């Protein structure tokens, strides 16, 4: 075997998968693999297994990768979820599961040497950890994107550098990075299969998260985006249900970080203290990525979720009473089994009142292994498509209206790209990376990573156009 071994990583799906790919990249680099773009000895496709469209995209990406002539390995959620079934139906690729991540360099050595990997049989990963959250220990099972390194020591008891203790290599660069705080989910939503292949909920320790944030800041990161399947449950397995409220100020105090943003908040778990921390802590942006899924109380109960239109509106009012300019986004499922016209209109009414900055709409489809597959009252495809189309058109109109409301507001824009003719691309506090709109900023003398005070002068759909404020004498640019 040649001493030079090359590997290309292709990542599909969510921000959590991006963190997992950076773990794989770090482990492979430690194993002597050279990370390249394009043709390589091995292409690893980090798949998504969330919904049918994502699974089809994963399969198509795997097949396209085989055309480059090298070996192809499927990793990620789809590979974990289907294991040997995927390997049998897709012989063009070999399959690794989450438990293979710790030894991924050896597994790819096997692939290059012509040894066939033995894929795992699909299983419910929730069974790998105790039912009681406080009895769980991350060392009991490999959890992608997690690593415990507080006890890692070098010579004479000194702490090892972050990268020496935990393998993670940034793949994208830039001033923004995802930071995983937990994995898995204990909720039993009737439409969702994620807990079965991501496992039971388990949190990383606060010290591990802070140390990783410090390393990211040393790499030039100015904003960390905290990701998990359910951020509001953070710490429940550590014996502290208020752990997130304590963690956020610690992260905001990390030298070099300008912004801390939290994703995927469960409305039913939004505690008053958490709202207070999210709206009152300098450096923590008042951004609320709320997993509403619907607004009809009767339909939400069939989804095995909690809340209704009035409770959700009350939550948004509470947030905006504290910070009127706070950002809010959510995703919604349309056409869930038995969804009546009245329930759908309840959702329409909610969106008209909620003034969300970003809205995602998904049409319901059966997910293998979920309770909703057996529900009565399945809606015809054409009805679901009509409702999705109607809600999407409404969402686009409402997002544009919400952006227009921000014209004249003072914002802080994190510069992420330098364009031309005094233009820059970035995001204001209410705009999360990739999933929300962006801001075109006009100014001068700026660089990627600057946090710039500006005034919104125009809206373009959900996007904004802003002009840099005159720099203050004390050098306000970059200050929080």
mmCIF file of C-alpha atoms in Angstrom, residues 48-276:
data_model
loop_
_atom_site.group_PDB
_atom_site.id
_atom_site.type_symbol
_atom_site.label_atom_id
_atom_site.label_comp_id
_atom_site.label_asym_id
_atom_site.label_seq_id
_atom_site.Cartn_x
_atom_site.Cartn_y
_atom_site.Cartn_z
ATOM 1 C CA UNK A 48 -28.668 11.887 5.864
ATOM 2 C CA UNK A 49 -31.476 9.516 6.828
ATOM 3 C CA UNK A 50 -34.132 11.992 7.928
ATOM 4 C CA UNK A 51 -36.837 11.852 5.251
ATOM 5 C CA UNK A 52 -37.306 10.103 1.901
ATOM 6 C CA UNK A 53 -35.986 13.034 -0.126
ATOM 7 C CA UNK A 54 -32.815 13.145 1.968
ATOM 8 C CA UNK A 55 -32.314 9.392 1.648
ATOM 9 C CA UNK A 56 -32.694 9.551 -2.117
ATOM 10 C CA UNK A 57 -30.171 12.390 -2.229
ATOM 11 C CA UNK A 58 -27.768 10.273 -0.189
ATOM 12 C CA UNK A 59 -28.100 7.305 -2.532
ATOM 13 C CA UNK A 60 -27.610 9.513 -5.584
ATOM 14 C CA UNK A 61 -24.487 11.079 -4.043
ATOM 15 C CA UNK A 62 -23.028 7.651 -3.284
ATOM 16 C CA UNK A 63 -23.626 6.480 -6.848
ATOM 17 C CA UNK A 64 -22.067 9.644 -8.274
ATOM 18 C CA UNK A 65 -19.016 9.143 -6.055
ATOM 19 C CA UNK A 66 -18.447 5.673 -7.500
ATOM 20 C CA UNK A 67 -17.948 7.250 -10.934
ATOM 21 C CA UNK A 68 -14.619 8.741 -9.798
ATOM 22 C CA UNK A 69 -12.971 5.338 -9.755
ATOM 23 C CA UNK A 70 -12.003 5.214 -6.079
ATOM 24 C CA UNK A 71 -13.540 3.313 -3.193
ATOM 25 C CA UNK A 72 -16.749 4.676 -1.651
ATOM 26 C CA UNK A 73 -17.796 4.349 1.986
ATOM 27 C CA UNK A 74 -21.228 5.321 3.291
ATOM 28 C CA UNK A 75 -21.291 6.761 6.810
ATOM 29 C CA UNK A 76 -23.761 8.919 8.722
ATOM 30 C CA UNK A 77 -27.411 8.564 9.656
ATOM 31 C CA UNK A 78 -28.642 6.571 6.680
ATOM 32 C CA UNK A 79 -25.735 4.153 6.982
ATOM 33 C CA UNK A 80 -26.346 3.756 10.704
ATOM 34 C CA UNK A 81 -30.086 3.364 10.271
ATOM 35 C CA UNK A 82 -29.944 0.639 7.613
ATOM 36 C CA UNK A 83 -26.502 -0.973 8.018
ATOM 37 C CA UNK A 84 -26.376 -4.374 6.342
ATOM 38 C CA UNK A 85 -29.617 -3.650 4.453
ATOM 39 C CA UNK A 86 -27.979 -0.667 2.750
ATOM 40 C CA UNK A 87 -24.811 -2.650 2.021
ATOM 41 C CA UNK A 88 -26.825 -5.419 0.356
ATOM 42 C CA UNK A 89 -28.874 -3.042 -1.777
ATOM 43 C CA UNK A 90 -25.943 -0.797 -2.699
ATOM 44 C CA UNK A 91 -22.917 -3.053 -3.387
ATOM 45 C CA UNK A 92 -21.097 -0.133 -5.014
ATOM 46 C CA UNK A 93 -20.231 1.150 -1.527
ATOM 47 C CA UNK A 94 -19.120 -0.217 1.811
ATOM 48 C CA UNK A 95 -20.939 0.810 4.981
ATOM 49 C CA UNK A 96 -19.742 1.973 8.392
ATOM 50 C CA UNK A 97 -21.831 2.772 11.461
ATOM 51 C CA UNK A 98 -21.324 5.200 14.319
ATOM 52 C CA UNK A 99 -19.414 2.582 16.320
ATOM 53 C CA UNK A 100 -16.789 2.505 13.551
ATOM 54 C CA UNK A 101 -15.958 6.212 13.852
ATOM 55 C CA UNK A 102 -13.373 5.720 16.614
ATOM 56 C CA UNK A 103 -11.406 3.383 14.315
ATOM 57 C CA UNK A 104 -12.310 4.990 10.981
ATOM 58 C CA UNK A 105 -8.674 5.170 9.816
ATOM 59 C CA UNK A 106 -8.289 1.394 10.225
ATOM 60 C CA UNK A 107 -11.606 0.776 8.465
ATOM 61 C CA UNK A 108 -10.514 2.790 5.440
ATOM 62 C CA UNK A 109 -7.167 0.954 5.439
ATOM 63 C CA UNK A 110 -9.213 -2.235 5.154
ATOM 64 C CA UNK A 111 -11.153 -0.813 2.229
ATOM 65 C CA UNK A 112 -8.028 0.219 0.308
ATOM 66 C CA UNK A 113 -6.446 -3.172 0.997
ATOM 67 C CA UNK A 114 -9.450 -4.903 -0.565
ATOM 68 C CA UNK A 115 -10.888 -6.281 2.648
ATOM 69 C CA UNK A 116 -14.677 -6.221 2.779
ATOM 70 C CA UNK A 117 -16.158 -4.505 5.802
ATOM 71 C CA UNK A 118 -18.821 -6.375 7.731
ATOM 72 C CA UNK A 119 -21.708 -3.931 8.128
ATOM 73 C CA UNK A 120 -23.740 -3.871 11.315
ATOM 74 C CA UNK A 121 -27.316 -5.097 11.510
ATOM 75 C CA UNK A 122 -29.799 -2.247 12.097
ATOM 76 C CA UNK A 123 -30.765 -1.723 15.728
ATOM 77 C CA UNK A 124 -32.479 0.786 17.947
ATOM 78 C CA UNK A 125 -29.621 2.786 19.484
ATOM 79 C CA UNK A 126 -31.856 3.913 22.339
ATOM 80 C CA UNK A 127 -31.358 0.453 23.823
ATOM 81 C CA UNK A 128 -27.598 1.021 24.195
ATOM 82 C CA UNK A 129 -27.993 3.412 27.142
ATOM 83 C CA UNK A 130 -30.019 3.193 30.366
ATOM 84 C CA UNK A 131 -33.595 4.457 30.330
ATOM 85 C CA UNK A 132 -32.895 6.867 33.184
ATOM 86 C CA UNK A 133 -30.969 9.891 31.839
ATOM 87 C CA UNK A 134 -28.877 10.319 34.994
ATOM 88 C CA UNK A 135 -27.538 6.756 34.652
ATOM 89 C CA UNK A 136 -26.111 7.417 31.184
ATOM 90 C CA UNK A 137 -22.410 7.726 30.480
ATOM 91 C CA UNK A 138 -20.991 8.757 27.107
ATOM 92 C CA UNK A 139 -18.217 6.198 27.520
ATOM 93 C CA UNK A 140 -20.801 3.403 27.310
ATOM 94 C CA UNK A 141 -21.210 3.869 23.543
ATOM 95 C CA UNK A 142 -19.603 5.895 20.780
ATOM 96 C CA UNK A 143 -21.565 9.078 20.157
ATOM 97 C CA UNK A 144 -20.458 10.991 17.050
ATOM 98 C CA UNK A 145 -19.314 14.519 17.738
ATOM 99 C CA UNK A 146 -18.772 13.840 21.429
ATOM 100 C CA UNK A 147 -15.486 13.497 23.203
ATOM 101 C CA UNK A 148 -14.450 13.585 26.837
ATOM 102 C CA UNK A 149 -10.998 15.044 27.260
ATOM 103 C CA UNK A 150 -10.938 16.797 30.617
ATOM 104 C CA UNK A 151 -8.654 14.048 31.962
ATOM 105 C CA UNK A 152 -6.283 14.024 28.984
ATOM 106 C CA UNK A 153 -2.816 15.016 30.162
ATOM 107 C CA UNK A 154 0.555 15.415 28.544
ATOM 108 C CA UNK A 155 4.034 15.540 30.045
ATOM 109 C CA UNK A 156 4.262 16.578 33.697
ATOM 110 C CA UNK A 157 0.481 16.679 34.061
ATOM 111 C CA UNK A 158 -0.094 19.513 31.600
ATOM 112 C CA UNK A 159 -3.325 19.477 29.650
ATOM 113 C CA UNK A 160 -2.978 18.305 26.082
ATOM 114 C CA UNK A 161 -3.717 20.818 23.320
ATOM 115 C CA UNK A 162 -7.312 20.505 22.154
ATOM 116 C CA UNK A 163 -6.544 18.834 18.835
ATOM 117 C CA UNK A 164 -4.194 16.351 20.497
ATOM 118 C CA UNK A 165 -6.921 15.347 22.927
ATOM 119 C CA UNK A 166 -9.961 15.403 20.643
ATOM 120 C CA UNK A 167 -9.919 14.794 16.915
ATOM 121 C CA UNK A 168 -11.709 17.510 14.983
ATOM 122 C CA UNK A 169 -10.494 19.242 11.879
ATOM 123 C CA UNK A 170 -12.411 22.156 10.417
ATOM 124 C CA UNK A 171 -13.456 21.518 6.845
ATOM 125 C CA UNK A 172 -15.001 24.843 5.854
ATOM 126 C CA UNK A 173 -13.098 27.586 7.681
ATOM 127 C CA UNK A 174 -14.746 30.968 8.139
ATOM 128 C CA UNK A 175 -15.812 32.855 11.264
ATOM 129 C CA UNK A 176 -18.745 30.565 12.157
ATOM 130 C CA UNK A 177 -18.625 26.998 13.477
ATOM 131 C CA UNK A 178 -21.122 24.461 14.724
ATOM 132 C CA UNK A 179 -20.554 23.178 18.244
ATOM 133 C CA UNK A 180 -22.374 20.053 19.362
ATOM 134 C CA UNK A 181 -23.653 20.136 22.939
ATOM 135 C CA UNK A 182 -25.718 16.925 22.973
ATOM 136 C CA UNK A 183 -26.884 14.035 20.819
ATOM 137 C CA UNK A 184 -29.943 11.835 20.610
ATOM 138 C CA UNK A 185 -33.493 12.427 21.753
ATOM 139 C CA UNK A 186 -35.831 11.016 24.385
ATOM 140 C CA UNK A 187 -38.997 12.451 22.886
ATOM 141 C CA UNK A 188 -41.440 10.087 21.172
ATOM 142 C CA UNK A 189 -42.903 12.213 18.395
ATOM 143 C CA UNK A 190 -45.039 9.897 16.284
ATOM 144 C CA UNK A 191 -43.599 11.109 12.959
ATOM 145 C CA UNK A 192 -39.873 11.015 13.768
ATOM 146 C CA UNK A 193 -37.410 8.136 13.439
ATOM 147 C CA UNK A 194 -34.313 10.070 14.550
ATOM 148 C CA UNK A 195 -34.168 8.748 18.159
ATOM 149 C CA UNK A 196 -33.978 5.162 16.885
ATOM 150 C CA UNK A 197 -30.738 5.709 14.963
ATOM 151 C CA UNK A 198 -29.247 8.641 16.896
ATOM 152 C CA UNK A 199 -29.967 7.055 20.265
ATOM 153 C CA UNK A 200 -31.047 8.262 23.673
ATOM 154 C CA UNK A 201 -30.297 11.799 24.780
ATOM 155 C CA UNK A 202 -26.816 12.391 26.120
ATOM 156 C CA UNK A 203 -25.108 15.693 26.913
ATOM 157 C CA UNK A 204 -21.474 16.652 26.646
ATOM 158 C CA UNK A 205 -19.998 18.099 29.823
ATOM 159 C CA UNK A 206 -19.925 21.893 30.105
ATOM 160 C CA UNK A 207 -16.128 21.895 30.510
ATOM 161 C CA UNK A 208 -15.665 19.911 27.294
ATOM 162 C CA UNK A 209 -17.919 22.280 25.382
ATOM 163 C CA UNK A 210 -16.178 25.389 26.709
ATOM 164 C CA UNK A 211 -12.770 23.966 25.899
ATOM 165 C CA UNK A 212 -13.844 23.196 22.354
ATOM 166 C CA UNK A 213 -15.228 26.735 22.026
ATOM 167 C CA UNK A 214 -11.869 28.096 23.160
ATOM 168 C CA UNK A 215 -10.115 26.044 20.501
ATOM 169 C CA UNK A 216 -12.559 27.207 17.831
ATOM 170 C CA UNK A 217 -11.952 30.831 18.845
ATOM 171 C CA UNK A 218 -8.210 30.241 18.513
ATOM 172 C CA UNK A 219 -8.920 29.033 14.945
ATOM 173 C CA UNK A 220 -10.544 32.358 14.044
ATOM 174 C CA UNK A 221 -14.169 31.483 14.840
ATOM 175 C CA UNK A 222 -16.246 34.446 16.012
ATOM 176 C CA UNK A 223 -19.663 32.774 16.300
ATOM 177 C CA UNK A 224 -20.508 29.324 17.617
ATOM 178 C CA UNK A 225 -23.814 27.721 16.681
ATOM 179 C CA UNK A 226 -24.824 25.243 19.383
ATOM 180 C CA UNK A 227 -26.414 22.175 17.803
ATOM 181 C CA UNK A 228 -28.178 19.056 19.056
ATOM 182 C CA UNK A 229 -31.428 17.207 18.465
ATOM 183 C CA UNK A 230 -32.977 19.073 21.409
ATOM 184 C CA UNK A 231 -30.990 21.850 23.063
ATOM 185 C CA UNK A 232 -33.540 22.654 25.789
ATOM 186 C CA UNK A 233 -32.973 19.204 27.345
ATOM 187 C CA UNK A 234 -29.251 19.873 27.737
ATOM 188 C CA UNK A 235 -27.938 18.714 31.093
ATOM 189 C CA UNK A 236 -30.854 16.547 32.208
ATOM 190 C CA UNK A 237 -28.577 13.486 32.114
ATOM 191 C CA UNK A 238 -25.913 15.449 34.008
ATOM 192 C CA UNK A 239 -28.303 16.017 36.914
ATOM 193 C CA UNK A 240 -28.891 19.686 36.127
ATOM 194 C CA UNK A 241 -31.934 20.712 34.093
ATOM 195 C CA UNK A 242 -30.708 24.332 34.206
ATOM 196 C CA UNK A 243 -27.334 23.465 32.726
ATOM 197 C CA UNK A 244 -27.942 25.399 29.490
ATOM 198 C CA UNK A 245 -28.654 28.590 31.417
ATOM 199 C CA UNK A 246 -25.279 28.191 33.138
ATOM 200 C CA UNK A 247 -23.370 27.155 30.015
ATOM 201 C CA UNK A 248 -24.360 30.091 27.804
ATOM 202 C CA UNK A 249 -22.695 32.857 29.876
ATOM 203 C CA UNK A 250 -19.518 30.760 30.073
ATOM 204 C CA UNK A 251 -19.412 30.424 26.293
ATOM 205 C CA UNK A 252 -20.160 34.120 25.787
ATOM 206 C CA UNK A 253 -17.154 34.918 27.979
ATOM 207 C CA UNK A 254 -14.720 32.898 25.819
ATOM 208 C CA UNK A 255 -12.054 35.269 24.551
ATOM 209 C CA UNK A 256 -12.389 35.885 20.807
ATOM 210 C CA UNK A 257 -16.035 34.848 20.494
ATOM 211 C CA UNK A 258 -18.507 37.588 19.573
ATOM 212 C CA UNK A 259 -21.699 35.577 19.266
ATOM 213 C CA UNK A 260 -23.219 32.419 20.739
ATOM 214 C CA UNK A 261 -26.352 31.077 19.044
ATOM 215 C CA UNK A 262 -28.555 28.142 20.081
ATOM 216 C CA UNK A 263 -30.498 25.900 17.703
ATOM 217 C CA UNK A 264 -33.491 23.607 18.092
ATOM 218 C CA UNK A 265 -35.386 24.740 21.160
ATOM 219 C CA UNK A 266 -38.457 22.759 22.211
ATOM 220 C CA UNK A 267 -41.339 25.166 22.981
ATOM 221 C CA UNK A 268 -42.664 22.899 25.745
ATOM 222 C CA UNK A 269 -39.298 23.111 27.531
ATOM 223 C CA UNK A 270 -38.799 26.888 27.291
ATOM 224 C CA UNK A 271 -38.272 27.859 30.921
ATOM 225 C CA UNK A 272 -38.552 31.510 32.051
ATOM 226 C CA UNK A 273 -34.924 31.434 33.225
ATOM 227 C CA UNK A 274 -33.785 30.198 29.813
ATOM 228 C CA UNK A 275 -35.713 32.950 28.021
ATOM 229 C CA UNK A 276 -34.059 35.437 30.374
#
